[in-house]
Each structure stands twice: as structure tokens, then as C-alpha cells.
């Protein structure tokens, strides 16, 4: 329970007093049963103050509310626009863990690292806790002082009521009922509404409209494809709905004929690392490769189902395309281009994708149109490309640019900003900061004092997604509910309640809203219409409660095929290579590529220590920005690894350390997006990073609605000094140790296993030893890791942090090798960039049956228990670290210090897992607390434990189901069957006879 004692002898919870027993009232023990009275949603409101429901303590607690037993709430993730379903685990009123909802059609139980980190958004120690007003202190420094909600409401309402033009609102990408409310609020009060999401894929939706006549991002069914050719869409990391796409990718990779992936991009991404054929193309030239493939398909007779007019236009479009010239311009081999076309021609079901940051050059819209042409010719529309249930993003860079011009001219008198940070994300030469200062009344509805909020007159803090009511419609037919899992921590409000209140005070009407209505009631009214439209059956109360329990209503999806008619005007567009902006000093320039990553996305996650300490999947760098440069290019520029480089163009300059890699084009310098905050919180601002947005071009090309991440060129100069990048990867190469193994599929469809299998085989008996083989009378817990399904996304790593109270140590301690993560994703490069082979190896405690760590502990703090776990008794540990020295897998972690979390980050700690003290060794336990919980439940119900019922945090969170946990004593369990699979092996077991309980399955890929 989150509590503090007030002077009146009452326990204060968010400002409300309840007798704690000191005055003869209810006891504190009884008070701990206070939450949840009346079912799933009672007492959890996201309303305005005057609509809050009172929470009373139980006189007698409800049977289903047992202290010490978790209560779960279905909800929806609000960290990005994907709309994944959530299950939120609460203990005594605190949200302590978020997991994917297995019944949700978008993510089906998986959850990415960003979604896992939502708890650190809720418990952010730098979160705004009450309304603030910007001012200056006696020395002239900017400061923020508390104000009342009523004061700000009154000023907003006065501005709304004046009846004059000059009011606007900028929001992030919204969905569902809240989106409708914002639109109705703006239309009813005369506000111009502009949506801006830095990661929006509006160009995908616009390209679909240009090609097919239907605006919206198509649904790509990767699971049905045999061949996927991808022009830069990083769908395994940040593109549109990465968990949904990862699920489909993993399903397609299973079976006798796995999905073959061809990926074309200028810099290796997480998706590119999992491809079978990788082309490192010059940025902006990808469209020529797409046209060359299109020409080859047409010459092979594909597209016969299309009209003669369309075929004639396509042939005219590709008439002058020569694959040799294309290969020379794009700096890839013609053999690879023809190979990609060959794969598509011979596939029964195929898919072509495009978009994302790496292809966001001036011609991205045209590239996406050609991608649509390829899908049309291949007959993919209606099978792997589904237009009936599209996502419909509203983000518009064109509208935002026009609004900024109006702001600069002084035409805008009031501006509301919510859910976006344009000051940080927009190209600097758009002049957003200057424009914002020209607006008399700027109100930032934000949880953090970010770069945009810092300039606003007022900051109004909002509920987070875990404290709010709402809904989300990721695509038509999926209506996902958001419900609060706990009461708001601070004096915050829901955006919907703020708008309803201000409109009412200003005398402005909002369609569908009643006087005095709060957002929860407005939401329910919207769902009553949904209930009636879909004839869901039963009364509304039953429908509402069932939707809350499931996480939404998912039976409204349309399976109707959309008729496609290609407008011939589309062929009048110019399908050419991209142009780049550069005005400045003469000299060699490189194309600048800025890309979002799972660590910070577009900067929204920069103040979350879990993600800052999470190694970047490709570079393995933590707590920093960097510039990826090809070694050959760096040599010409006089740069070495760790040198500080100055990236400069006429828009600005930044200084970042150099990271040398062969997996970036020689004409490119790539910098991750999202670091370099000047405000936003202690973890974001202490990173020695750079905001690369200041170097981007602000020009809009051919109707593009996205920020063009690859639109500028920069000069790269030697800066001052060096900056040691902290890289958590011990070695980029496996050094011929066959740790992360690969089995190749031959032309005959047979697997060619790793050469190491010739001298070892997992069926053979273990080496002779001095002692009897250990017995496990009831259970022997084990895990299987399918490397063919692992993408290296690191969702499991963040889930482990959240579940097991693992401390974050910071950049300095990481550089000293004192990181505390129990689970790491090892990334290995084998071969050159031309013959790409990247392997990811999740490495946790192997729970060895013959563990080297156990016999060297002088106090028996680590031992082998009867269920096969290498267990720890923290109270016995005296910190000799002998076990760590003797661990062959280097997975033990030593607490060098006491790691105290600033409030309220400590409120997220899992009460089922003890917090370790300084001088104590720790490691992965297979989430023993979860094992015990399921065992106790099965015992109480008088039944056996079901296979797959126990899911450690890493297993539960994995978007691709690459991890499987179960009982090795049960020969019918899935983990036992996988342990006997032909691809199965155990890391280092053949050499040192550790007898790990973790089995790895070779990655399966095609030999190109």
C-alpha cells in the first residue's frame, strides 16, 4: 500500500484520509483490503475531482481479495500506437508487473521492451505531480510553481469562450473514444487540431490510398508468406506493431519450409539481422531495386490477373530499368537483386513490405507505391496484404508545418499540446521553439517537464495509461479497453476530463457529451453504441463487464475483400532515387540516417533506467548516443573507435562518439534517435547523448507526412577528445566455439547442422564422473530456447528486471563490468557484411546439473535442490565470489553496493522477490516465486501442474514464443520433446560436462 501518515493520525492515500486504527477505528491490517470493492473497476476512476468515487475500507473483506495474492486487470498498452493488450499485476493496490494479454488479437500474449517499461513511466521520480505555472525566480532563472486546476481551467475556458480564431491543439496519435472527444472538442470550440507522432507511418497509409484508393496501413499477414522482401521496415523492433508482426514472423519460420526473408536497407537493423539475404543499399536508391524486381516479375509473366491498361503502365514504368545499372547505382550486386526476384517468382505465397526510418528519404512515398505495385503483380492483395481492416494514422507533418507558420505570424493565441514533444523531435529549422514563444497561452498536458513543456505557461499532468479509462482501436474490428489498475498516484487528471470540464466552463458543446459528465461515463456511452451496432447480445452491463475481463471486444473484424482499382494517375509520379539536402562547407559528406530503437524509440522512453541500461540489440552499447560509420569511411576521415566526431550541416551540429561497423553503408553515418534531452528527467539528461533531430531537413517532399529520417547530408569531422562507449558484448565473434549455432537449409530442403555436431551429439551419455548422477524425484525444471525464433528484441531482459527487482547501476558501473542483469542477449557476427550471419543467444543461469559454482562456495549459499534448480540462500552468502569465478557462463551478479531507488520507483518492487543487499551474489532463479505460486495453486485444487502453466517472466513476455519452460521429468512435456529435437544442443556441455537444464535449438536459415 502506498501510504504516508498525516498529522491527524490518518493514513493518507493520494490526499484522502482513512482511519489507521490509532483512534479506535479499523485496524491497519483490515485497511490493506481497501482496494477493488465491487469488482474489477470499482473505485478506480479517471475522473475530474468532482466526480471521484469515495473508497471506504472493508468492515469485512471480500472473499476474493486476499492480502498477498495478486489481482490482475486487463487493459491496453498506451506506449505506442500498436494497441497491444495488457494484463496488469497488482499487489496491495500497486501495479508491479505488466504482461501481454494472451487473448488479445494484436499481441497474443507477447509484449515488447517498451511495453514492459510502462511501470517506469507510472513511477517516474521526475513525473509532474500537480499543475505548474512557469515563472522566474529572483535571479531570473526559469522555475515552475504549483497552481490550482481551477485557475488553469478558468484561463483556458476564457480563451475558448472569446469566439475568436487563433486556437489550436497538437496531440500525439490518438485512438478510439478519446480521439472522437478531441475532434468534437476542437470542432465545437473552434480549435484547429493537428496530430503529430514522430514515429507515424502516415506515408504507408497515403501510399495505399494513392495505389488502392483506400487510406490506411494495410494489415500484413507475414504468417502466410513463404518469401518476404522488405525495403527497410524494421517490423521486429519499432515499425507499426512489432509484437504483432513478430508473432507472424515466428509462425512463418516454423515448419518444413520456413519463411525466407530478403531485407534491403543502408544500415543493419534488428529485422535485417534476422534475414536470410541482406542488401546494404545506398540510401534513397531502394526504389530502383524495387523497380528492377518489378521488371523481372513482369518479364516472367507475373501479373496476368491485372488489366491490360495497368500492365501496360507498369511495363512503361520499368522499360528503361537495367539491373546492371541499378546494381551500380545502389552499390549492391546484380546477383542479389535477381535472387530476390527469383524467390518471389517461385513462391506460392509472398509479401513485399516497405517503410520505416531507414527508407524515409525524399522518395519514400514513391517507394511505397512501387512496393504496392509488387504486391499487386504477385497477387498478394487479399491474402498477405489485407485492406479490409487498416490502421488509419492521423499524423500530418504538412498540417503541423502550416500551424507553425501561423504561430510564427502571431495568429495563434492559445495552444494545447498533449502526448507529443515536437520541440525535441521536429527538425530544428522548422523553428518550433521560436513559434511556441510567440503564442501567449501555451498549456502542455504532459507528465514530464520535457523540452516542449519547459516553454509552456502551464503544465497540466495527466494520468498514465495504468491510471486511466479509455479505449483503443488499433484497426477496425478490434476494440480494446483501457482500465485503471490502480488509483492515480498524484494530483493528475485524464485528458478527456480536462476537455469536458473546460468546454463546459466555456459554454461550448461537445457532441455526445452531457452536462457534468466525466470521461468514464462518456466512454461507456460510446460503448453502448458499439454494443448496439454489433448486436453483441445480452444487456449492456454484461457486455461491459465481459469486455473489461477480456480486455475488449474483438469480434467486429470484417473479412470482406476490398475491391482494388488502380488509378492510372499514380503512374504520373516521378519514381526516382532520393535527393539529399546539404548547404555548407565543402568536403566529403555522408547521408545521415536517424533511426528509432527499442531503447528510447523517438525519445519518449529516455527517462526509463531499464531501457537506458538495456544493451542496444545491434551495437550492444548502453547509456549513450553514437555514430555508426563504416571502417573504410572512418579511415579516410581519420576517425577511430571511440573518437568524438562532429556531424555538421547548415541546420546545426552534434558531437557523438564513433562506433565502427561493417554493417552500415560506406556513404552513411547512422545515429540513433531519442537521446540528447535537455529536459525530461534525471535519467534522460545525464546521458551524454545528442539530439540528431537538429540535423534533419524540414522540407516536405511530394506530399510526405512523415519526418524524413534520411533526408540530409552532413560533414563528419574529427571532434575533440574521445568518449568511451560502454559495450556490453564481450566478443563480436564466437571464436569458433559454436555457442550460437545455425543449421542451413539446402536446395533439397534438408538441414545441414552445425559442424560441431560431428564430434558431439546430445543423445550420447555424459562423461564419466566421480559422483552419482543427481536424481530429481518430483520435478526437474528446464527451458528450451529456439534460436530460430529469437529476434534479439530484449523484451525478456526488461521483463526479468521488472519481475526480479534487479537494480540499474548506471554507465560507470557498467563500464566496470558490474551490471546486474540476470539475462543477457549475446549478439555474434559471423562472416562479412556481404555474407551476413548474425546470431542472438539468450544467456541466463543454465541451472546446471553438475554446476561448477556449487562445490566452491565455502558457506553452501548456492546448492542444487530436488527440482533441478541451482538455488541461492542469500542470507548465507558472504560474498567470496568464488561461484562467479567458477561459472562457465558468466551469469552470476555481485551486489557491490546498496542500490536505493528514488521514490516512487521503489513502489514497483515485486513483494514476492527479496531485495538483495550489498555483498551478496545473485542470479537467475527460473522465477522460482512463479514456480511456487503455481505449485501451491495446483496443490490447493488437488491436481497436477499442467504443462506450460508455469511461465517465468522471460518466457511469458517473449513475442515470438522462442522460450519454453516445463518439467523435464515429464516425457510428454513440450520442453522434454524440444530437448530431444534434432536441432537441440547444450552450450559448452560437451566440453565441461555441466549438464545444463537449458536446451538451445539451432537457428534455421537459408544459405544464399
PDB file of N, CA and C in Angstrom, residues 736-745 750-761 982-985 1001-1005:
ATOM      1  N   UNK A 736      34.930 -19.565 -33.047  1.00  0.00           N
ATOM      2  CA  UNK A 736      34.802 -20.980 -33.439  1.00  0.00           C
ATOM      3  C   UNK A 736      34.378 -21.887 -32.284  1.00  0.00           C
ATOM      4  N   UNK A 737      33.635 -21.328 -31.324  1.00  0.00           N
ATOM      5  CA  UNK A 737      33.203 -22.134 -30.175  1.00  0.00           C
ATOM      6  C   UNK A 737      31.799 -22.703 -30.347  1.00  0.00           C
ATOM      7  N   UNK A 738      31.123 -22.351 -31.437  1.00  0.00           N
ATOM      8  CA  UNK A 738      29.780 -22.879 -31.727  1.00  0.00           C
ATOM      9  C   UNK A 738      28.827 -22.675 -30.558  1.00  0.00           C
ATOM     10  N   UNK A 739      28.777 -21.448 -30.063  1.00  0.00           N
ATOM     11  CA  UNK A 739      27.868 -21.137 -28.957  1.00  0.00           C
ATOM     12  C   UNK A 739      26.445 -20.929 -29.471  1.00  0.00           C
ATOM     13  N   UNK A 740      26.311 -20.054 -30.458  1.00  0.00           N
ATOM     14  CA  UNK A 740      25.014 -19.822 -31.101  1.00  0.00           C
ATOM     15  C   UNK A 740      25.073 -20.486 -32.470  1.00  0.00           C
ATOM     16  N   UNK A 741      24.438 -21.614 -32.596  1.00  0.00           N
ATOM     17  CA  UNK A 741      24.618 -22.452 -33.779  1.00  0.00           C
ATOM     18  C   UNK A 741      23.530 -22.204 -34.825  1.00  0.00           C
ATOM     19  N   UNK A 742      23.892 -22.497 -36.062  1.00  0.00           N
ATOM     20  CA  UNK A 742      22.981 -22.300 -37.181  1.00  0.00           C
ATOM     21  C   UNK A 742      22.931 -23.557 -38.025  1.00  0.00           C
ATOM     22  N   UNK A 743      21.720 -23.955 -38.400  1.00  0.00           N
ATOM     23  CA  UNK A 743      21.511 -25.049 -39.345  1.00  0.00           C
ATOM     24  C   UNK A 743      21.003 -24.443 -40.647  1.00  0.00           C
ATOM     25  N   UNK A 744      21.640 -24.788 -41.752  1.00  0.00           N
ATOM     26  CA  UNK A 744      21.275 -24.205 -43.038  1.00  0.00           C
ATOM     27  C   UNK A 744      20.369 -25.151 -43.825  1.00  0.00           C
ATOM     28  N   UNK A 745      19.415 -24.543 -44.522  1.00  0.00           N
ATOM     29  CA  UNK A 745      18.509 -25.308 -45.378  1.00  0.00           C
ATOM     30  C   UNK A 745      19.107 -25.362 -46.773  1.00  0.00           C
ATOM     31  N   UNK A 750      16.726 -30.101 -46.978  1.00  0.00           N
ATOM     32  CA  UNK A 750      17.261 -30.775 -45.798  1.00  0.00           C
ATOM     33  C   UNK A 750      18.159 -29.835 -45.002  1.00  0.00           C
ATOM     34  N   UNK A 751      18.212 -30.093 -43.694  1.00  0.00           N
ATOM     35  CA  UNK A 751      19.022 -29.261 -42.813  1.00  0.00           C
ATOM     36  C   UNK A 751      20.470 -29.718 -42.805  1.00  0.00           C
ATOM     37  N   UNK A 752      21.359 -28.757 -42.865  1.00  0.00           N
ATOM     38  CA  UNK A 752      22.788 -29.007 -42.691  1.00  0.00           C
ATOM     39  C   UNK A 752      23.181 -28.437 -41.340  1.00  0.00           C
ATOM     40  N   UNK A 753      23.415 -29.316 -40.358  1.00  0.00           N
ATOM     41  CA  UNK A 753      23.627 -28.884 -38.984  1.00  0.00           C
ATOM     42  C   UNK A 753      25.014 -28.279 -38.791  1.00  0.00           C
ATOM     43  N   UNK A 754      25.187 -27.620 -37.660  1.00  0.00           N
ATOM     44  CA  UNK A 754      26.459 -27.011 -37.301  1.00  0.00           C
ATOM     45  C   UNK A 754      27.557 -28.077 -37.298  1.00  0.00           C
ATOM     46  N   UNK A 755      28.747 -27.743 -37.830  1.00  0.00           N
ATOM     47  CA  UNK A 755      29.838 -28.733 -37.884  1.00  0.00           C
ATOM     48  C   UNK A 755      30.207 -29.324 -36.532  1.00  0.00           C
ATOM     49  N   UNK A 756      29.952 -28.598 -35.449  1.00  0.00           N
ATOM     50  CA  UNK A 756      30.299 -29.107 -34.117  1.00  0.00           C
ATOM     51  C   UNK A 756      29.551 -30.385 -33.783  1.00  0.00           C
ATOM     52  N   UNK A 757      28.434 -30.638 -34.459  1.00  0.00           N
ATOM     53  CA  UNK A 757      27.640 -31.827 -34.156  1.00  0.00           C
ATOM     54  C   UNK A 757      28.324 -33.107 -34.615  1.00  0.00           C
ATOM     55  N   UNK A 758      29.322 -32.972 -35.483  1.00  0.00           N
ATOM     56  CA  UNK A 758      30.013 -34.166 -35.946  1.00  0.00           C
ATOM     57  C   UNK A 758      30.798 -34.837 -34.831  1.00  0.00           C
ATOM     58  N   UNK A 759      31.257 -34.045 -33.861  1.00  0.00           N
ATOM     59  CA  UNK A 759      32.043 -34.636 -32.777  1.00  0.00           C
ATOM     60  C   UNK A 759      31.277 -34.715 -31.472  1.00  0.00           C
ATOM     61  N   UNK A 760      30.064 -34.185 -31.452  1.00  0.00           N
ATOM     62  CA  UNK A 760      29.258 -34.273 -30.238  1.00  0.00           C
ATOM     63  C   UNK A 760      27.812 -34.518 -30.627  1.00  0.00           C
ATOM     64  N   UNK A 761      27.061 -35.104 -29.778  1.00  0.00           N
ATOM     65  CA  UNK A 761      25.651 -35.355 -30.026  1.00  0.00           C
ATOM     66  C   UNK A 761      24.924 -35.374 -28.712  1.00  0.00           C
ATOM     67  N   UNK A 982      16.113 -32.662 -33.187  1.00  0.00           N
ATOM     68  CA  UNK A 982      17.338 -32.839 -33.963  1.00  0.00           C
ATOM     69  C   UNK A 982      18.226 -31.594 -33.947  1.00  0.00           C
ATOM     70  N   UNK A 983      17.632 -30.442 -33.668  1.00  0.00           N
ATOM     71  CA  UNK A 983      18.416 -29.198 -33.628  1.00  0.00           C
ATOM     72  C   UNK A 983      18.946 -28.893 -32.235  1.00  0.00           C
ATOM     73  N   UNK A 984      18.617 -29.709 -31.248  1.00  0.00           N
ATOM     74  CA  UNK A 984      18.917 -29.383 -29.851  1.00  0.00           C
ATOM     75  C   UNK A 984      20.400 -29.557 -29.522  1.00  0.00           C
ATOM     76  N   UNK A 985      20.902 -28.667 -28.687  1.00  0.00           N
ATOM     77  CA  UNK A 985      22.255 -28.786 -28.141  1.00  0.00           C
ATOM     78  C   UNK A 985      22.319 -28.004 -26.845  1.00  0.00           C
ATOM     79  N   UNK A1001      18.044 -24.669 -29.446  1.00  0.00           N
ATOM     80  CA  UNK A1001      17.772 -25.234 -30.759  1.00  0.00           C
ATOM     81  C   UNK A1001      18.436 -24.365 -31.812  1.00  0.00           C
ATOM     82  N   UNK A1002      19.179 -25.007 -32.704  1.00  0.00           N
ATOM     83  CA  UNK A1002      19.907 -24.274 -33.736  1.00  0.00           C
ATOM     84  C   UNK A1002      18.982 -23.328 -34.506  1.00  0.00           C
ATOM     85  N   UNK A1003      19.538 -22.199 -34.854  1.00  0.00           N
ATOM     86  CA  UNK A1003      18.799 -21.290 -35.727  1.00  0.00           C
ATOM     87  C   UNK A1003      18.748 -21.890 -37.129  1.00  0.00           C
ATOM     88  N   UNK A1004      17.614 -21.775 -37.785  1.00  0.00           N
ATOM     89  CA  UNK A1004      17.444 -22.286 -39.140  1.00  0.00           C
ATOM     90  C   UNK A1004      17.408 -21.108 -40.101  1.00  0.00           C
ATOM     91  N   UNK A1005      18.262 -21.151 -41.102  1.00  0.00           N
ATOM     92  CA  UNK A1005      18.241 -20.093 -42.119  1.00  0.00           C
ATOM     93  C   UNK A1005      18.665 -20.665 -43.460  1.00  0.00           C
TER      94      UNK A1005
END
